[in-house]
mmCIF file of C-alpha atoms and ligand atoms in Angstrom:
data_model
loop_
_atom_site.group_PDB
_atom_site.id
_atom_site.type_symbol
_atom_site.label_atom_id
_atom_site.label_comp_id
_atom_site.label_asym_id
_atom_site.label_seq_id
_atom_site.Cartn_x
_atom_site.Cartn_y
_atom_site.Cartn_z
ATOM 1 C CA UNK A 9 -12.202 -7.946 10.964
ATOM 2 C CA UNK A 10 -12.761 -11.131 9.464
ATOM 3 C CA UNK A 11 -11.964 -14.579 10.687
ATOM 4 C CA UNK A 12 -8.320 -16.020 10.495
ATOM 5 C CA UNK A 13 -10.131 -18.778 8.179
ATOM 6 C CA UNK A 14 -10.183 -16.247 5.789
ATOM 7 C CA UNK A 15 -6.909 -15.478 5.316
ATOM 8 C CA UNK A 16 -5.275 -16.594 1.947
ATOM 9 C CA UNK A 17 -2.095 -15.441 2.654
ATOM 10 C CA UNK A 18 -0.159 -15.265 6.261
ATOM 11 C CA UNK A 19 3.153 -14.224 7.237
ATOM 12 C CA UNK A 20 3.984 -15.304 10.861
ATOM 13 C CA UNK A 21 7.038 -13.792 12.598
ATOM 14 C CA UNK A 22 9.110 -13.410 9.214
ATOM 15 C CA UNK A 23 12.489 -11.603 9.249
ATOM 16 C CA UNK A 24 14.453 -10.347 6.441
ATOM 17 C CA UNK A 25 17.729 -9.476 6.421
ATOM 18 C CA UNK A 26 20.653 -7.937 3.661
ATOM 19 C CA UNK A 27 23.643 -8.302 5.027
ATOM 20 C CA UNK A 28 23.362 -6.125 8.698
ATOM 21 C CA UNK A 29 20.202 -4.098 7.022
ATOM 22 C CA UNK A 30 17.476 -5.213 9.011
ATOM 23 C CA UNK A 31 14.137 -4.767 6.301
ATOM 24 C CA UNK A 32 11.643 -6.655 7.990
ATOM 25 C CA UNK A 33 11.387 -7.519 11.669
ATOM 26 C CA UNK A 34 9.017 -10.466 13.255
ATOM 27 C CA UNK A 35 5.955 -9.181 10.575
ATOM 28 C CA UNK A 36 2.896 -10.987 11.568
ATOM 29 C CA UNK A 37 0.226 -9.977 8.787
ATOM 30 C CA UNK A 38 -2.700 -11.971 7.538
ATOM 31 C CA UNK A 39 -3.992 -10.835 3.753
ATOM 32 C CA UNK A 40 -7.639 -11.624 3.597
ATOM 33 C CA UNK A 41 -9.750 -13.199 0.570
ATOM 34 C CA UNK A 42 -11.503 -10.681 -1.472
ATOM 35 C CA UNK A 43 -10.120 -7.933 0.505
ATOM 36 C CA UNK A 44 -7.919 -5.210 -1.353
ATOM 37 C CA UNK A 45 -5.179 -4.599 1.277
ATOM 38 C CA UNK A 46 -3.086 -1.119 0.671
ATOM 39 C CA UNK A 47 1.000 -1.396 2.432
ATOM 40 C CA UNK A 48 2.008 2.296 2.600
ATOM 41 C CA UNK A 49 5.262 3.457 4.058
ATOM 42 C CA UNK A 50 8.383 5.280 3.042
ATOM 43 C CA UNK A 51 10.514 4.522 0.496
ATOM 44 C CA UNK A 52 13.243 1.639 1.467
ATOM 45 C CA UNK A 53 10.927 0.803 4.396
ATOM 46 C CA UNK A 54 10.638 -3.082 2.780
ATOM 47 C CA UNK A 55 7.659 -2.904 0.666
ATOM 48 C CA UNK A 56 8.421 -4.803 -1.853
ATOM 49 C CA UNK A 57 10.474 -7.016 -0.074
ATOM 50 C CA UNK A 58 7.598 -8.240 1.409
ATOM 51 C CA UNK A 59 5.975 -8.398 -1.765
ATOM 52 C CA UNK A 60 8.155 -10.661 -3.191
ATOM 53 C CA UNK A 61 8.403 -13.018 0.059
ATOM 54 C CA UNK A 62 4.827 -13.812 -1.270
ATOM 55 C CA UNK A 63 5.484 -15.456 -4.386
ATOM 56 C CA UNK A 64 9.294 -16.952 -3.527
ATOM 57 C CA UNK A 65 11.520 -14.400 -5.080
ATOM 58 C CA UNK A 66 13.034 -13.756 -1.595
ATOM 59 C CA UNK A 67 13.122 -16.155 0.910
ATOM 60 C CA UNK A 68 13.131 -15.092 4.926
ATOM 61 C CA UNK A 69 15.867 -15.457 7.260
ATOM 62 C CA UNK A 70 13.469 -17.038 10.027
ATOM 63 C CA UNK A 71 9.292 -16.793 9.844
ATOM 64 C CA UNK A 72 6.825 -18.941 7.499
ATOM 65 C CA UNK A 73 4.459 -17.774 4.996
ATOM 66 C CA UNK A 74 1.758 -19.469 4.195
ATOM 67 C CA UNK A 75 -0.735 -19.469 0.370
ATOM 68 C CA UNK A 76 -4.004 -20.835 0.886
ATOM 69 C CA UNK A 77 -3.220 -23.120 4.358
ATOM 70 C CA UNK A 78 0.194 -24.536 2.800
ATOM 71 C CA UNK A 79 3.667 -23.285 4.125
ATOM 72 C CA UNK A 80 5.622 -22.355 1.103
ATOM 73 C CA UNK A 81 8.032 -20.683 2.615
ATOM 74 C CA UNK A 82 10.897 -23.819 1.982
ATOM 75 C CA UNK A 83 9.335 -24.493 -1.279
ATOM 76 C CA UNK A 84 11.266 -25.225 -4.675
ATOM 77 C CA UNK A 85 11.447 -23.589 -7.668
ATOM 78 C CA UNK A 86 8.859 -26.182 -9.075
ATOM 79 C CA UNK A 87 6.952 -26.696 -6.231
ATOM 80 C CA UNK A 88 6.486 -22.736 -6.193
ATOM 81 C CA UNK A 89 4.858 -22.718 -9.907
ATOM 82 C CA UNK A 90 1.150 -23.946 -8.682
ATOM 83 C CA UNK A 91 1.103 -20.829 -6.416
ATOM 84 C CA UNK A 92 2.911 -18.530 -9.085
ATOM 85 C CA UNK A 93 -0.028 -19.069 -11.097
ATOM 86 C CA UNK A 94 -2.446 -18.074 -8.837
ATOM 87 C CA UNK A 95 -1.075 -14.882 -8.106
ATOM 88 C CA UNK A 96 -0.509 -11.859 -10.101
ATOM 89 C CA UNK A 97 2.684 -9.859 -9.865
ATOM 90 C CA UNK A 98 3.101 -6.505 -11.010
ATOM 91 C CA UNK A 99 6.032 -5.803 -10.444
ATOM 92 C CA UNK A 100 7.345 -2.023 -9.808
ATOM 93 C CA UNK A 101 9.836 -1.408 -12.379
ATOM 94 C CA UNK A 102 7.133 -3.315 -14.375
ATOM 95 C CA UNK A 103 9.552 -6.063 -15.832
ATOM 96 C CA UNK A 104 9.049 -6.377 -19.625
ATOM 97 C CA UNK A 105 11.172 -8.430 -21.656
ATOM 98 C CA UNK A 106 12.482 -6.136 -24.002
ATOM 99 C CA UNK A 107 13.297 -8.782 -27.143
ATOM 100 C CA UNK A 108 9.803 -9.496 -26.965
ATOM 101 C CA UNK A 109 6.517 -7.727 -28.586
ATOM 102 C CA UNK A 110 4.063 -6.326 -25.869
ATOM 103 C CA UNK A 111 1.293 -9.609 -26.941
ATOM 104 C CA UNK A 112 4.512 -11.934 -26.438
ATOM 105 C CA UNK A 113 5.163 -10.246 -22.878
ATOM 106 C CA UNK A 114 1.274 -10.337 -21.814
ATOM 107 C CA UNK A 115 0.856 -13.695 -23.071
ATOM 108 C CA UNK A 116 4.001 -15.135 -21.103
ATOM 109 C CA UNK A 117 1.605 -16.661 -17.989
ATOM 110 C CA UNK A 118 -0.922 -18.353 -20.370
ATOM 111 C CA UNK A 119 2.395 -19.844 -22.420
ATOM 112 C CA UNK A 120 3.599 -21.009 -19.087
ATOM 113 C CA UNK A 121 0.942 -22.187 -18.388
ATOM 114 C CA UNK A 122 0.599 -24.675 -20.802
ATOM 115 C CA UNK A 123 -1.844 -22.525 -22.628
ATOM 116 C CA UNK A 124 -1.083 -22.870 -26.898
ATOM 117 C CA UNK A 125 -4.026 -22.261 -28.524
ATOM 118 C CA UNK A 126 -3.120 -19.360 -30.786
ATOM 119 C CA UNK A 127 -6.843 -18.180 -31.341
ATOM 120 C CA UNK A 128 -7.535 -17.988 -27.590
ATOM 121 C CA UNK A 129 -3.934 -16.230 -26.907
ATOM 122 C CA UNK A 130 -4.916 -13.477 -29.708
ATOM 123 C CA UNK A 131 -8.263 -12.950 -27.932
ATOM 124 C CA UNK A 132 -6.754 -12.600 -24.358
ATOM 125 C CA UNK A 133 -4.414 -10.494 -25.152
ATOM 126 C CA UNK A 134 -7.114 -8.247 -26.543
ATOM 127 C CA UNK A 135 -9.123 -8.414 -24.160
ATOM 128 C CA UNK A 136 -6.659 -7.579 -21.705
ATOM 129 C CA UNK A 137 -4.812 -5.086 -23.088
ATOM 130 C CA UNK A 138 -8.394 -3.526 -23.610
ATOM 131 C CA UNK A 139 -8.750 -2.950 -19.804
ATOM 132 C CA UNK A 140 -5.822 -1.115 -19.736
ATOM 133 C CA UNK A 141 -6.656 1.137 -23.117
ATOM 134 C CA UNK A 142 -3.842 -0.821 -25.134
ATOM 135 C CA UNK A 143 -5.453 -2.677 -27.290
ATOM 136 C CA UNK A 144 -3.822 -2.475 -30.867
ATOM 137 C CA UNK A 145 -0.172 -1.751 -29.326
ATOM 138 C CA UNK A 146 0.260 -5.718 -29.727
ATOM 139 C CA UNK A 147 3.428 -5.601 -31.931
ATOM 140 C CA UNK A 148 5.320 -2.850 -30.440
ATOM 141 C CA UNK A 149 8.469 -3.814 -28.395
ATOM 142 C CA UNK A 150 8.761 -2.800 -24.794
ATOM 143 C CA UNK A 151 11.418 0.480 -26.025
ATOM 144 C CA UNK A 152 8.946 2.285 -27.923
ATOM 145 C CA UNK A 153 6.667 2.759 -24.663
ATOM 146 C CA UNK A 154 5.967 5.202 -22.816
ATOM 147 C CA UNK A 155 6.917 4.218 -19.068
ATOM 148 C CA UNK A 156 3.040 4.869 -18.458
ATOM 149 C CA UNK A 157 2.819 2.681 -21.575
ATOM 150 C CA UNK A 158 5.003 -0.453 -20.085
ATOM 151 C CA UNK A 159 3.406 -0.388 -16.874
ATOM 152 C CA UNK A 160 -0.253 -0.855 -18.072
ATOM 153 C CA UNK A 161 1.287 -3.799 -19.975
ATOM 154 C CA UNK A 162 2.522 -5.209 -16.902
ATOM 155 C CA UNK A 163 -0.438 -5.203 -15.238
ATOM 156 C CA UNK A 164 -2.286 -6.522 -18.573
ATOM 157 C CA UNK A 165 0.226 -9.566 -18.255
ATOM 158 C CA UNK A 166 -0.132 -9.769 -14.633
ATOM 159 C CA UNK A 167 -4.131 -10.248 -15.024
ATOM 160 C CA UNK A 168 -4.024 -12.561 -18.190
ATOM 161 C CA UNK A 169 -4.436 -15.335 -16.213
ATOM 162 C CA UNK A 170 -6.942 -14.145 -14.025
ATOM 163 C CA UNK A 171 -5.304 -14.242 -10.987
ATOM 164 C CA UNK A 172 -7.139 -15.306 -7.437
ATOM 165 C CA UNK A 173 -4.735 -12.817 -5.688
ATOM 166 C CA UNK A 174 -3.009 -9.405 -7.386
ATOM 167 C CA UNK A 175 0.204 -8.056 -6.135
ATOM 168 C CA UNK A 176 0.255 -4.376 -7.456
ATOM 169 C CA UNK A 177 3.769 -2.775 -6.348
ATOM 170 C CA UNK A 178 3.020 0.953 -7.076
ATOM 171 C CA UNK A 179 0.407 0.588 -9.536
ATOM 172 C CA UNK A 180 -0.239 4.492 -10.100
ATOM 173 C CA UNK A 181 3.248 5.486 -9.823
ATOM 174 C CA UNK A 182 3.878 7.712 -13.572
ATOM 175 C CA UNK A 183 0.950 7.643 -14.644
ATOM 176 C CA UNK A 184 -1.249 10.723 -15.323
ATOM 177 C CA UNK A 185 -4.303 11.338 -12.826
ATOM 178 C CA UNK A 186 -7.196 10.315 -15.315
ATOM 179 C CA UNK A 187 -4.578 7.023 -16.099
ATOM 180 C CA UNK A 188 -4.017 6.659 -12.685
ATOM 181 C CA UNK A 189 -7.680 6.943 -11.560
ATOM 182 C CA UNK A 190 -8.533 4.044 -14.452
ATOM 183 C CA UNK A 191 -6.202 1.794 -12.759
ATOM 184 C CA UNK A 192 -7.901 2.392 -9.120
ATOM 185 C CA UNK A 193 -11.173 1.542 -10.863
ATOM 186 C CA UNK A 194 -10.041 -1.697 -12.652
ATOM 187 C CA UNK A 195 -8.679 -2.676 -8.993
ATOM 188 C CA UNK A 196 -11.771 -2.277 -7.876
ATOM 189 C CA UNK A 197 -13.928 -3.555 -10.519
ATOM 190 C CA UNK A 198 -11.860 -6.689 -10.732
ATOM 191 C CA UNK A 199 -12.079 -7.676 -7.074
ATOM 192 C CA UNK A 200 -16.171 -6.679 -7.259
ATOM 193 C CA UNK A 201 -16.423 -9.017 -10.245
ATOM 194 C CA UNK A 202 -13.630 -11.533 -10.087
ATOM 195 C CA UNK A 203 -13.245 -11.795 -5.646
ATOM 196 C CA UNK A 204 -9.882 -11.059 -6.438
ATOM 197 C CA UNK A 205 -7.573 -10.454 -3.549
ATOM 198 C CA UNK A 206 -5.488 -7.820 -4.072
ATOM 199 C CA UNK A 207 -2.137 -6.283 -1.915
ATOM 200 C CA UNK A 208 -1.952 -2.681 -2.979
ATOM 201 C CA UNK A 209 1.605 -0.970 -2.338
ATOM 202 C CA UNK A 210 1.599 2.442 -3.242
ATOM 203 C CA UNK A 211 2.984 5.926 -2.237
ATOM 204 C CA UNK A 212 -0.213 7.715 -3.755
ATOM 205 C CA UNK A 213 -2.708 8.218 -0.951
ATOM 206 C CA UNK A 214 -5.295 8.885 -3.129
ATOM 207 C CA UNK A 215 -5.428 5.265 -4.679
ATOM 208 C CA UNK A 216 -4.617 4.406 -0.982
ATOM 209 C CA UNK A 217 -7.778 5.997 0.466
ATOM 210 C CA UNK A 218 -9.964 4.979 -3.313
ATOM 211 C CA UNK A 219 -9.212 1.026 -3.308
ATOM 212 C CA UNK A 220 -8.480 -0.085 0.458
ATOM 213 C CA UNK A 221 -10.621 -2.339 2.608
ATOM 214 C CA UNK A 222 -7.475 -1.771 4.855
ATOM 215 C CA UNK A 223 -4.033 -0.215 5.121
ATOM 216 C CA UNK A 224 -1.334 -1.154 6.429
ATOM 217 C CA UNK A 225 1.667 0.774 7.066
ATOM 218 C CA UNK A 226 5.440 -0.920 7.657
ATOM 219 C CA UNK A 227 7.947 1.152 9.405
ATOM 220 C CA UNK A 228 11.195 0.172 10.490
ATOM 221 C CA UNK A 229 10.257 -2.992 9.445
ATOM 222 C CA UNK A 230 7.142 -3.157 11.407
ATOM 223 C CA UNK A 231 3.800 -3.133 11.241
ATOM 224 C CA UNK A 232 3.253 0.444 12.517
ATOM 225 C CA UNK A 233 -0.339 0.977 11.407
ATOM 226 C CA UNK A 234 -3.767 -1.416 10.285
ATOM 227 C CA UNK A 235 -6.972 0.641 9.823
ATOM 228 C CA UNK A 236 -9.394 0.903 7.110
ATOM 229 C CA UNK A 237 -9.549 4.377 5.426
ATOM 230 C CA UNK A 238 -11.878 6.112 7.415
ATOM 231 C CA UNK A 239 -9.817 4.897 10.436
ATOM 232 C CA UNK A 240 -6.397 6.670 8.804
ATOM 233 C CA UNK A 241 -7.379 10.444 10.535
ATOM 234 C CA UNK A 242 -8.092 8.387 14.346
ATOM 235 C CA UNK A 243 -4.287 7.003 14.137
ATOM 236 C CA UNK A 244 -2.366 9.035 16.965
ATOM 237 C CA UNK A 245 1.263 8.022 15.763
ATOM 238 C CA UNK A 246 2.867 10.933 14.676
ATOM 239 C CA UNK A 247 5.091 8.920 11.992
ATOM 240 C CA UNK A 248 1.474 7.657 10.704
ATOM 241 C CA UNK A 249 0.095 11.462 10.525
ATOM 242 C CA UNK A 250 3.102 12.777 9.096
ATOM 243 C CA UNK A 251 3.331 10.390 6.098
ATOM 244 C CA UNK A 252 -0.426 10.386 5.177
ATOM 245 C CA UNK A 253 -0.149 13.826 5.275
ATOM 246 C CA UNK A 254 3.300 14.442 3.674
ATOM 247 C CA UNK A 255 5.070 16.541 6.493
ATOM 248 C CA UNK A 256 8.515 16.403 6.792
ATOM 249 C CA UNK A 257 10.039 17.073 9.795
ATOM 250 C CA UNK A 258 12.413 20.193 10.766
ATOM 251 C CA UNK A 259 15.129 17.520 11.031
ATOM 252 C CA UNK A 260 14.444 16.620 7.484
ATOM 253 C CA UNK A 261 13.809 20.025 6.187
ATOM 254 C CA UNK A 262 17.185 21.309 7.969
ATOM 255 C CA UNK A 263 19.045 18.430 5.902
ATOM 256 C CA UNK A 264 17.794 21.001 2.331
ATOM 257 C CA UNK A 265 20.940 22.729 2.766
ATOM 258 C CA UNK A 266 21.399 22.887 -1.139
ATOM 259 C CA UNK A 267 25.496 22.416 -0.619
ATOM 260 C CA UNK A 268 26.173 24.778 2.062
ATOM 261 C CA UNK A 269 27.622 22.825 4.838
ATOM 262 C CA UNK A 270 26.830 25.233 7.607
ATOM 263 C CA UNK A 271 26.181 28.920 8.143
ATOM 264 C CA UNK A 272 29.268 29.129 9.567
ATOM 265 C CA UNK A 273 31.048 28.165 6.848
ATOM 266 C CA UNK A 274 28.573 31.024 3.989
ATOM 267 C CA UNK A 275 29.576 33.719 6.490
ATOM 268 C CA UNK A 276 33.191 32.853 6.033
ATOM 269 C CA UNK A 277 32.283 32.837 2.197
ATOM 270 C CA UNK A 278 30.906 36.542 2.460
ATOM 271 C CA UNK A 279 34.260 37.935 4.608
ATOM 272 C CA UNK A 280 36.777 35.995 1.804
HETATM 273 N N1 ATP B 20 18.201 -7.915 -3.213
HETATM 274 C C1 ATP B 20 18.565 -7.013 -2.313
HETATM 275 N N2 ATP B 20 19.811 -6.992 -1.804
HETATM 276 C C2 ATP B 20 20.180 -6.099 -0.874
HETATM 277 N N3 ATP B 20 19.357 -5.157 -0.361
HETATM 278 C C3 ATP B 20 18.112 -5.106 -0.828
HETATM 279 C C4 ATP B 20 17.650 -6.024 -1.823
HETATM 280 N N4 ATP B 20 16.351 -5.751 -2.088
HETATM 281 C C5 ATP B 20 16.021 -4.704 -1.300
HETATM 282 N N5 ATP B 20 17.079 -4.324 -0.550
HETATM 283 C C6 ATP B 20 17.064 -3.245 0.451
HETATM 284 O O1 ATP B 20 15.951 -3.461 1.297
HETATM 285 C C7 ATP B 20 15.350 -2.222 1.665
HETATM 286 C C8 ATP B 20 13.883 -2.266 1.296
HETATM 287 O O2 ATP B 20 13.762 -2.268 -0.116
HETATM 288 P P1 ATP B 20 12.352 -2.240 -0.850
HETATM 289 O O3 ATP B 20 12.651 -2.322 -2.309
HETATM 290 O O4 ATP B 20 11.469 -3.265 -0.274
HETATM 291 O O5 ATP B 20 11.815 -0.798 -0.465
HETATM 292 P P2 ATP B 20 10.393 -0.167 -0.772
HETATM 293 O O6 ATP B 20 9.685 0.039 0.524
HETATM 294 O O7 ATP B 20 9.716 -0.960 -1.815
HETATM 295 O O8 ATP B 20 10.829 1.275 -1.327
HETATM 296 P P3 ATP B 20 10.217 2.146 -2.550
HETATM 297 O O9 ATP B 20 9.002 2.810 -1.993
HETATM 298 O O10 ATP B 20 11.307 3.137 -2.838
HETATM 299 O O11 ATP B 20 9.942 1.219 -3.689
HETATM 300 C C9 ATP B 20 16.133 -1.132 0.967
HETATM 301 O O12 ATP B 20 17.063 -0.599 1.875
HETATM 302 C C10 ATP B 20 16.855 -1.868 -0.152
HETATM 303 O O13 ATP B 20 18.073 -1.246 -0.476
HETATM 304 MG MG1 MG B 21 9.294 -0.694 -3.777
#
């Protein structure tokens, strides 16, 4: 494991709440630098919640984060912006601004950051819409994408400014395999080339098992699992087992009723 000095981003003890939903509960989790970290877990389970505790867009009920040794977890708006630009978000519903052409939507960090230089805007947004095997789709708007389409946009837009730390919130999710198996190789070509830290969240256990240094699985809004890969088989838990190897249990299969409400009730069907 490596040392706590290491870690760019920590969340100490945070708790989230909606209303009496309880999503995350006293979540202790250090991200480290150059380390692609994978959060798997079911659907609802607060994934990206805590995704977005990272970069300000929800703020915890108790807890601190911390980005690179500062406590941002009380931060501003403006005060948040330094970090915002340091980070890549892409975001799971990936986001576009639909009055705006795909170059307008990738180019939207480098604007905000200050960035005007037409020339050098035109040859970003090549170059990363290239990556993501876009490049000449510049003009289109965001409707007349495919949803595979809008998300490799997103995650053009969210590397544009070549980010120290990548937030990918079901990166893989629609797209085909070959697609899907690009994407796990540009994670892992950008943090071999760039040190880019990234936070994987994903359902697909493939791109879970292909990109991780670690995974982490949230529960119940816990921390229920932390190995590498390899490790995933040694885990005991059955909740861990079951989900890496999508098993339901009988409870949850007995739930596939299809709209009968009990046999009871079909055999009265049959006798009417
Ligand atoms: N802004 C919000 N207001 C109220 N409840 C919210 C809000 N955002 C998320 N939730 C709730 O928090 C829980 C966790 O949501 P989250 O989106 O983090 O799930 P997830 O693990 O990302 O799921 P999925 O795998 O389906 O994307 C869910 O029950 C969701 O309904
Ligand atoms: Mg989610």
């Amino acid at each position: 494991m490596p040392k706590r000095d290491d870690a760019i981003i920590r969340l100490k003890g945070v708790r989230k709440t909606f209303n009496s939903l309880v999503v995350l509960e006293d979540l202790t989790l250090d991200i480290y630098r150059g380390q692609t970290t994978v959060v798997i877990g079911p659907s609802g389970c607060g994934k990206t919640v805590l995704l977005k505790h990272l970069v300000g867009l929800l703020r915890p009920d108790s807890g601190s984060i911390f980005f690179d040794g500062a406590d941002i977890t009380r931060l501003s708006e403006s005060e948040l912006t330094p970090i915002r630009h340091r980070v890549g978000f892409l975001f799971q519903s990936s986001a576009l601004f639909d009055s705006m052409t795909v170059a307008q939507n990738v180019c939207l960090p480098l604007m905000e950051h200050g960035v005007r230089a037409k020339e050098y805007l035109e040859q970003r947004c090549r170059e990363v819409l290239r990556v993501v095997g876009l490049d000449g789709l510049q003009g289109r708007m965001p409707e007349e994408l495919s949803g595979g389409q809008r998300k490799r946009v997103a995650l053009a837009r969210a590397i544009a400014l070549k980010p120290e730390v990548i937030l990918y919130d079901e990166p893989t999710t629609g797209l085909d395999p070959i697609r899907a198996d690009l994407i796990n190789e540009l994670i892992l070509k950008l943090q071999a080339e760039l040190k880019t830290t990234a936070l994987v969240v994903t359902h697909d256990m493939n791109s879970a098992r292909k990109v991780a240094d670690r995974i982490v699985m949230l529960y119940n809004g816990r921390i229920v699992a932390d190995t590498t890969p390899g490790g995933l088989a040694d885990v005991k838990d059955e909740t861990v087992a079951r989900f890496v190897e999508g098993r339901a249990t009988q409870e949850e299969l007995n739930e596939l009723t299809y709209g009968r409400a009990s046999q009871g009730s079909d055999d009265e069907g049959k006798d009417a």
